[in-house]
Short mmCIF file of C-alpha atoms in Angstrom, two decimals:
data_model
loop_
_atom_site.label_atom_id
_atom_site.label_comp_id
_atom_site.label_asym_id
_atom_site.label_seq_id
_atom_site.Cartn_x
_atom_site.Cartn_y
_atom_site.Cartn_z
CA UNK A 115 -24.28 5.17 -26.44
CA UNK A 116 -22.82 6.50 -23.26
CA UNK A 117 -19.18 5.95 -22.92
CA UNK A 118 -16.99 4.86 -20.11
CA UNK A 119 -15.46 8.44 -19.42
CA UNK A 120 -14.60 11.87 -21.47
CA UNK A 121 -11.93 14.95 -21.44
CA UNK A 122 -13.09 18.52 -21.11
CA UNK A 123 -10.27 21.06 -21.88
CA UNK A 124 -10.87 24.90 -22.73
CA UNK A 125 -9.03 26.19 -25.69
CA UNK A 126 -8.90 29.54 -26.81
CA UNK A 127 -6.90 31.28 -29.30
CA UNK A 128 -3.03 32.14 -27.69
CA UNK A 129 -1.48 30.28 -25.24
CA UNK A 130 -3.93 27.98 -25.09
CA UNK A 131 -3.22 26.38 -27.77
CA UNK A 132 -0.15 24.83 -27.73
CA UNK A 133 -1.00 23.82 -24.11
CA UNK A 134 -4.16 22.01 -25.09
CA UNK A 135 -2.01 20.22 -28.19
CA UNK A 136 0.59 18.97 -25.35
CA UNK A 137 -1.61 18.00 -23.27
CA UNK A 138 -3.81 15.76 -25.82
CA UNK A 139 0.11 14.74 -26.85
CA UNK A 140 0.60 13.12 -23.43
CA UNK A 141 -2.69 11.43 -23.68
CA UNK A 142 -2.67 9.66 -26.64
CA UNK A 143 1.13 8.62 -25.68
CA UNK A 144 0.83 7.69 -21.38
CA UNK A 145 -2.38 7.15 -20.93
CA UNK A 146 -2.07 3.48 -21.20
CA UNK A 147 -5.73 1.58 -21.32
CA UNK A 148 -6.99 5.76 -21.33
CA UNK A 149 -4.97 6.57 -23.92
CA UNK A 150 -8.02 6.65 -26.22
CA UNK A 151 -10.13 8.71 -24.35
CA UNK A 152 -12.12 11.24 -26.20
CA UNK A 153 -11.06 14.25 -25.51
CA UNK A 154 -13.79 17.55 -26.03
CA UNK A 155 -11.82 21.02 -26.38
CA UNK A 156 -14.29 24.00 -26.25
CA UNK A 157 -13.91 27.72 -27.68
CA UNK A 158 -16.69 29.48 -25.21
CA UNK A 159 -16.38 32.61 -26.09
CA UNK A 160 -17.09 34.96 -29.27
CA UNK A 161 -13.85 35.82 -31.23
CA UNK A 162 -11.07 34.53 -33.86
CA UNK A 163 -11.08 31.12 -34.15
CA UNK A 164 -8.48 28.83 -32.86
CA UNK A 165 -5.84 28.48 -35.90
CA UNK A 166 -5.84 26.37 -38.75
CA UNK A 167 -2.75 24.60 -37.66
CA UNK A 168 -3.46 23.85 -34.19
CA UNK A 169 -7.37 22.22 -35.38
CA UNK A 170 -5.59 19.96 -38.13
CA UNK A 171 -3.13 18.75 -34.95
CA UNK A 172 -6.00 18.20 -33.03
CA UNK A 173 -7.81 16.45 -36.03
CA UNK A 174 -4.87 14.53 -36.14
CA UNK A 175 -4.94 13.39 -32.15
CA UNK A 176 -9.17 12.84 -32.57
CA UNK A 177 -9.98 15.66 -30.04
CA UNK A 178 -13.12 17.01 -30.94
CA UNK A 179 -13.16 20.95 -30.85
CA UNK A 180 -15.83 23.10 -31.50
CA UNK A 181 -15.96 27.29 -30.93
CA UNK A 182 -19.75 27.64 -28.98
CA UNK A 183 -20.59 30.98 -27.44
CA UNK A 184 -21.37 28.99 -24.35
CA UNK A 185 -19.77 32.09 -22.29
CA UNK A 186 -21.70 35.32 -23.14
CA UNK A 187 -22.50 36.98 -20.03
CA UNK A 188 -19.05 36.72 -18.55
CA UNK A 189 -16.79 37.28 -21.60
CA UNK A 190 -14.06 39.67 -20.17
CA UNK A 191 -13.88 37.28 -17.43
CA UNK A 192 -12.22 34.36 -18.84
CA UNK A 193 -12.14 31.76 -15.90
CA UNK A 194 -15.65 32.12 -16.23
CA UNK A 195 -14.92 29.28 -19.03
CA UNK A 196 -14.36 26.54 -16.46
CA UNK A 197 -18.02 26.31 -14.57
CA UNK A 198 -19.77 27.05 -18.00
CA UNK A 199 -17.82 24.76 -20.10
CA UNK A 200 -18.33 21.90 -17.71
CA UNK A 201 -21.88 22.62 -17.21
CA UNK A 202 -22.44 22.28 -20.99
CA UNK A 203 -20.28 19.29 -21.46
CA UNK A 204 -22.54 17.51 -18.21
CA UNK A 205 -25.74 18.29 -20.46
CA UNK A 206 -24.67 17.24 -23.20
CA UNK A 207 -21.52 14.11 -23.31
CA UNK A 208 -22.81 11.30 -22.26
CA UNK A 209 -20.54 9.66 -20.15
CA UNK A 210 -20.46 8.49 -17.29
CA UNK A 211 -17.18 10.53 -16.17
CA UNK A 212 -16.22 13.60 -16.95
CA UNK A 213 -12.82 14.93 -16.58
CA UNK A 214 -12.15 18.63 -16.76
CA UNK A 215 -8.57 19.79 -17.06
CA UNK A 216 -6.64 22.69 -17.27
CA UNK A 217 -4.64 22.77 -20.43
CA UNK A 218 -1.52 23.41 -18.50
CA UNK A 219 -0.70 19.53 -17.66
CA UNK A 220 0.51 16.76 -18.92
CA UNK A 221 -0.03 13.41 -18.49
CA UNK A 222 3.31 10.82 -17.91
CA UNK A 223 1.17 7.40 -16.89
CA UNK A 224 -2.05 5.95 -16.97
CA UNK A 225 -4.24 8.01 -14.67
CA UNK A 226 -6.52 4.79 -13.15
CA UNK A 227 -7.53 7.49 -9.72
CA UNK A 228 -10.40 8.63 -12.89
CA UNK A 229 -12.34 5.70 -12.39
CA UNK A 230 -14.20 6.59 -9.27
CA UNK A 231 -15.19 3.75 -7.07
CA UNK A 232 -18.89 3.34 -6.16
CA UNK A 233 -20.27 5.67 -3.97
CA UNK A 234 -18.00 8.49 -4.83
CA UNK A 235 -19.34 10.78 -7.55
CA UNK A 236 -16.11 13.90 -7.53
CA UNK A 237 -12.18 13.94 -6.88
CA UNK A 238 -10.13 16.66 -6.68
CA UNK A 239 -7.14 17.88 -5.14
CA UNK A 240 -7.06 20.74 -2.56
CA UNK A 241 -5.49 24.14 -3.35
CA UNK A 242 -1.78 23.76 -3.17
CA UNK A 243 -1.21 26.77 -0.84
CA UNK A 244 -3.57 28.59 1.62
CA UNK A 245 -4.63 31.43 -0.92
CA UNK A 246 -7.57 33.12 -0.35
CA UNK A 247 -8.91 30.11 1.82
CA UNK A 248 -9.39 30.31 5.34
CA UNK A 249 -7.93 28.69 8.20
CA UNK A 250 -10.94 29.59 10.55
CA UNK A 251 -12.78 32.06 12.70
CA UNK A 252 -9.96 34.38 13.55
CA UNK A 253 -8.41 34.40 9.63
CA UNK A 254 -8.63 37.98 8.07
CA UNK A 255 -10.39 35.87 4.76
CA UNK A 256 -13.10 33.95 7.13
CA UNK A 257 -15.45 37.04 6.21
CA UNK A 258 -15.55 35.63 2.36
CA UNK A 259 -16.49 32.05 3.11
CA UNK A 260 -19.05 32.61 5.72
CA UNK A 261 -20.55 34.92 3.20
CA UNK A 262 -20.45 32.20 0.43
CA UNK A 263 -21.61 29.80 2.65
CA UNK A 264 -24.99 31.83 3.46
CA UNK A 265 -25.74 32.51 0.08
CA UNK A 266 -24.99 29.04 -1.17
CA UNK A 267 -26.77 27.35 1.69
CA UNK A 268 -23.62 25.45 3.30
CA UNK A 269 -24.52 23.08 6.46
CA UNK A 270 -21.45 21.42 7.20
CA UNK A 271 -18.03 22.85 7.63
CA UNK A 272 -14.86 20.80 5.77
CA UNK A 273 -11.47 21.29 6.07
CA UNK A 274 -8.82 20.20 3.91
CA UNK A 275 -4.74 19.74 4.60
CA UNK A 276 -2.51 21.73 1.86
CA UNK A 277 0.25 20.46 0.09
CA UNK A 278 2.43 23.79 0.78
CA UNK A 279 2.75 23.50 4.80
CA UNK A 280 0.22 20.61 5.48
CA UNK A 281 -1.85 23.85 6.65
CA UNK A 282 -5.74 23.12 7.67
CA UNK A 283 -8.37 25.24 5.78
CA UNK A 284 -11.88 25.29 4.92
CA UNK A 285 -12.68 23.24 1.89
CA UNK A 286 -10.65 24.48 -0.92
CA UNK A 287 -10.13 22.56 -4.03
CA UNK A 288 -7.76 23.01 -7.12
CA UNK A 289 -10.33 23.56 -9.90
CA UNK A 290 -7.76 22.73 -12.45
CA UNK A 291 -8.56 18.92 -12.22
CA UNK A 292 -11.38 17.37 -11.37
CA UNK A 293 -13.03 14.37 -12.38
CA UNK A 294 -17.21 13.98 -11.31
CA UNK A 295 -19.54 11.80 -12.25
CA UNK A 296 -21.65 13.18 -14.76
CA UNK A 297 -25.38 11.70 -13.17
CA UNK A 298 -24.23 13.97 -9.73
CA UNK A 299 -25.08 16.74 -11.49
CA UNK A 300 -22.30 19.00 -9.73
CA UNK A 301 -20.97 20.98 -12.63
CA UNK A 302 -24.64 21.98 -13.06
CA UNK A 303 -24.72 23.01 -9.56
CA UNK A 304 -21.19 24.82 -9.84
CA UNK A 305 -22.46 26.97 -12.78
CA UNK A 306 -25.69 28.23 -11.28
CA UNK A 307 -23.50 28.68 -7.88
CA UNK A 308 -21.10 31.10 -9.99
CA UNK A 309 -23.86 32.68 -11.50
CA UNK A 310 -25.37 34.16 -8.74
CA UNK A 311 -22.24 34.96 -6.64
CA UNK A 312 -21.55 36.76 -9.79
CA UNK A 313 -24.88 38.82 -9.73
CA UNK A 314 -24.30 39.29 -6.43
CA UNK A 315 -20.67 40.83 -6.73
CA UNK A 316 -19.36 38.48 -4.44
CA UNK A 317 -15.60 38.68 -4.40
CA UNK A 318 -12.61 37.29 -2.37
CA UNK A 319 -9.65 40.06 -1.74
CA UNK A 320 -7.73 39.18 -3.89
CA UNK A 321 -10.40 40.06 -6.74
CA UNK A 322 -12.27 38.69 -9.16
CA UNK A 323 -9.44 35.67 -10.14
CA UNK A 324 -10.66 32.94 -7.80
CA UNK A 325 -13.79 33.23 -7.64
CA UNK A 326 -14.72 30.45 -10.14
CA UNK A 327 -12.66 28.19 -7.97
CA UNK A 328 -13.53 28.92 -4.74
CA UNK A 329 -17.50 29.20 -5.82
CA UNK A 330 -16.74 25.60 -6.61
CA UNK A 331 -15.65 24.73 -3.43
CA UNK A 332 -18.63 25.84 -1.39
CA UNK A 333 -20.75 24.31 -4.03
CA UNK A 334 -19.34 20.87 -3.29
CA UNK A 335 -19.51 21.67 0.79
CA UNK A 336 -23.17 22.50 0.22
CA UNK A 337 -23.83 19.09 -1.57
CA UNK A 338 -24.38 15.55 0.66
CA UNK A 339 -20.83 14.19 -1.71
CA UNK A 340 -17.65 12.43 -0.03
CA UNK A 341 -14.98 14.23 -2.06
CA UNK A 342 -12.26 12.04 -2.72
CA UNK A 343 -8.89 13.20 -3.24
CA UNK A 344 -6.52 11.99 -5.57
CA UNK A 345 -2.89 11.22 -4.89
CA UNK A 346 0.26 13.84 -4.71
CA UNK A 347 1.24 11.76 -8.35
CA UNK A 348 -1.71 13.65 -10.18
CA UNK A 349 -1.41 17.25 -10.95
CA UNK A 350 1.86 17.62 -9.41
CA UNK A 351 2.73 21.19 -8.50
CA UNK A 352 6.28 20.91 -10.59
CA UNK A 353 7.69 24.42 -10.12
CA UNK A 354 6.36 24.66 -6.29
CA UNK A 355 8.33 21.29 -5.60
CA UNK A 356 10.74 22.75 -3.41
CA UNK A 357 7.40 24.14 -1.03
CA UNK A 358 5.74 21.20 -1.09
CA UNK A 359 5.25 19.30 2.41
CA UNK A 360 7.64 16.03 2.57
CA UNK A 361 4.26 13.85 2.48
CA UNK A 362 3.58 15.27 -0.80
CA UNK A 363 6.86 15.95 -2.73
CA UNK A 364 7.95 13.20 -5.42
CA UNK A 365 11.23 11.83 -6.08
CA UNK A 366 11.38 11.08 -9.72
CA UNK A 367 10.21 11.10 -12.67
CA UNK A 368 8.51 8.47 -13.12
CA UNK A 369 6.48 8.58 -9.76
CA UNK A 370 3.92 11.08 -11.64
CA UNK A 371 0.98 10.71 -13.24
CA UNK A 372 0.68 14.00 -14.40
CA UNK A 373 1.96 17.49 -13.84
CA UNK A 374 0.75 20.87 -13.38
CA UNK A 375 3.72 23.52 -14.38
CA UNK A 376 1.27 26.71 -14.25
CA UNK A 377 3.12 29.41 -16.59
CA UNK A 378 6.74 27.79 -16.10
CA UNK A 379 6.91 27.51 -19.60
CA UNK A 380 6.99 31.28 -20.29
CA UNK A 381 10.27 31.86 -18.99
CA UNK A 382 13.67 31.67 -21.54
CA UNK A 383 15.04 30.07 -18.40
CA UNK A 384 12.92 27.49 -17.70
CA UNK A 385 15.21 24.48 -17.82
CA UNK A 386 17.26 26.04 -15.49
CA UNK A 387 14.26 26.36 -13.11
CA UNK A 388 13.52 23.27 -13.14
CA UNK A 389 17.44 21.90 -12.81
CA UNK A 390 17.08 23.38 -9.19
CA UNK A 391 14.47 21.24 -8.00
CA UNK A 392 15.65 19.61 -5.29
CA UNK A 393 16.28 16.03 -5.62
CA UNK A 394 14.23 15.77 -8.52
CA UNK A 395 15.83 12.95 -10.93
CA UNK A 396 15.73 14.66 -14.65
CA UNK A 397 17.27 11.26 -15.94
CA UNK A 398 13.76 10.11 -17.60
CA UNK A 399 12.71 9.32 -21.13
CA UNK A 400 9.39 11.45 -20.18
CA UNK A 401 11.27 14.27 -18.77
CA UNK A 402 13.58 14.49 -22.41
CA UNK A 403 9.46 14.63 -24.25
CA UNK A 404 8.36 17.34 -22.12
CA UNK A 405 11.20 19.54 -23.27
CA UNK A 406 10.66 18.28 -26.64
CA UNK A 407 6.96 19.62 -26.75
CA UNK A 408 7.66 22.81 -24.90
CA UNK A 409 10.48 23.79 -27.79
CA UNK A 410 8.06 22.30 -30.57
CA UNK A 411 5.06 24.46 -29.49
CA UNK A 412 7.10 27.15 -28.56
CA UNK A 413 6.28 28.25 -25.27
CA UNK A 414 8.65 30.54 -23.84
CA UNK A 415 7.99 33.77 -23.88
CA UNK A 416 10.06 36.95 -22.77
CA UNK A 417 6.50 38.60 -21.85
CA UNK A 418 6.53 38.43 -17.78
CA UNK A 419 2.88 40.32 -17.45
CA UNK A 420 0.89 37.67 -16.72
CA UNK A 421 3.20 38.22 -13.37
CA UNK A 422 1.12 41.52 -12.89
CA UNK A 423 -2.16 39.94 -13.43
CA UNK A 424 -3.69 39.36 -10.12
CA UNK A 425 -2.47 43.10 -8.94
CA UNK A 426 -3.97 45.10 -11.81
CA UNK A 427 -7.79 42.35 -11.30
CA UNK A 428 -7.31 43.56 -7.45
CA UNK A 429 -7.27 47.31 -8.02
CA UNK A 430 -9.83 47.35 -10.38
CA UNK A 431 -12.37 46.03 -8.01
CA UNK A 432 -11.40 48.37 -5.38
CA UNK A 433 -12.33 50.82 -7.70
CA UNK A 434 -15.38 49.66 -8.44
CA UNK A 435 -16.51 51.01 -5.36
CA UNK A 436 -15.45 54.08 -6.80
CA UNK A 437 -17.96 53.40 -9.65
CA UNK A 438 -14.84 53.33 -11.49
CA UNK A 439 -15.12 50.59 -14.23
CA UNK A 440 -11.24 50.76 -15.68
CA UNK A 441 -10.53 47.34 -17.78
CA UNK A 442 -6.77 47.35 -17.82
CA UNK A 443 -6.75 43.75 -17.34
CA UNK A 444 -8.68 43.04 -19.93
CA UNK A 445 -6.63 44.80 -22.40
CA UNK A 446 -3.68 43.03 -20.86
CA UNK A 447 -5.66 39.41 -21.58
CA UNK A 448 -6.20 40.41 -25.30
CA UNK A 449 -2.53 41.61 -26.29
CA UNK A 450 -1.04 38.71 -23.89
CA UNK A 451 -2.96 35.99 -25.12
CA UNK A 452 -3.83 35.23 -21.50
#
């Protein structure tokens, strides 16, 4: 029987995992008339299981998890996960939305912007900050999109407003959150997109990292959709507050519906970072939880080389051209837990 609307997390030995149990946390406690929601956490790659703590927690918050080798031919590239994951969870939930999320959020109120209206079959938000995207014909990154949009057969050009700067780009959404509806068929069309800008060693020049997203992007300019976008309350860029455009900065606390605090948690200093938010009121009941969960699933970390990441991806494919295949990265993934 097809139900009203379904959660699609990634979870993956690491990190992962006590993201993925906060984040089912702040479900099952703010989600109001959501709360309920089944929630679907996939394994999509060959390895070590998830461990036997973390599946008995999320036995205990009815998420259903299951380790499926549903990414094979992209393994060392592990945001491959996102447009294969969702693909698989469009053929096979039935429901009539799906919402994928990255693991690092939380949820502080009942998210009601997931029940799309009639008529509009994907929401999203738009990249915080410009990126890789492209501001138009005389941007040093144009060459990337026009090449995605030949390949992926875009007719229309889009242009989105960023939270960092209110700066005008070409269509470029946050992947991290986005809720579709499943009948669309667009995580189908996202995976097959990625797939063949894969083959074709498309990359942006930054590397490898954002291609998933971006892929995703053109994807949804190449299909007839409206994409809505939800409001500044959901995902809420916590630690880039103090960038954010005044139209899109919060107040308090309790103004958001959910968060999105990227690898804040890593740092021993943390709480400090987030005291210097500018007139961000800390006096909430849902603010005291949050530090509560990070402590109990012990996220900070003194490890800082996730910081190094995107450097060591962008020098490996410059020397690909080289025909030099070095995989420091990928060693980097495996000891880090990335």
């Amino acid at each position: 029987m097809k139900i009203p609307l379904a959660f699609v997390i990634c979870t993956e030995p690491g990190r992962l995992e006590g993201q993925s149990l906060m984040l089912a946390e702040s479900i099952r406690k703010f989600c109001g008339n959501l709360k309920d929601t089944p929630i679907y956490s996939f394994h999509p790659r060959v390895g070590e299981p998830i461990s036997k703590q973390t599946q008995e927690a999320f036995t205990a918050l009815d998420v259903i998890h299951q380790q499926i080798p549903i990414n094979t031919e992209f393994h060392e590239y592990y945001l491959a996960n996102k447009p294969l994951v969702c693909a698989y969870a469009e053929q096979n939930i039935d429901a009539e939305i799906l919402v994928f999320l990255d693991s690092d959020k939380c949820f502080f109120a009942e998210p009601t912007e997931f029940s799309l209206p009639a008529g509009c079959n994907v929401r999203m938000r738009p990249e915080y900050g410009q990126g890789i995207g492209s501001t138009g014909s005389q941007d040093s990154q144009e060459w990337y999109w026009q090449t995605l949009y030949e390949v992926l057969g875009v007719k229309r050009e889009l242009f989105v407003n960023t939270p960092i700067g209110n700066k005008k780009i070409r269509a470029y959404w946050n992947s991290g959150l986005i809720a579709v509806r499943r009948s669309a068929g667009i995580f189908t069309a996202w995976k097959q997109n990625f797939e063949r800008v894969m083959h074709l060693d498309i990359t942006p020049p930054q590397g490898i990292y954002f291609v998933e997203q971006s892929v995703l992007s053109v994807t949804l300019c190449s299909l007839s959709e409206d994409i809505s976008h939800f409001s500044p309350a959901y995902s809420y860029a916590l630690p880039l507050h103090n960038r954010l455009s005044p139209s899109a900065r919060l107040k308090a606390w309790d103004d958001i519906v959910s968060i999105h605090y990227f690898n804040l948690f890593f740092y021993k200093d943390w709480h400090e970072q987030i005291k210097r938010l500018k007139n961000f009121n800390l006096n909430s009941d849902k603010y005291q939880w949050l530090c509560e969960g990070v402590i109990r699933h012990k996220m900070p970390r003194t490890s800082v080389m996730h910081r190094y990441m995107l450097t060591v991806r962008k020098i490996e494919q410059k020397l690909r051209v080289f025909n030099l295949n070095i995989q420091v990265s990928n060693w980097m993934e495996k000891i880090g837990n990335f």
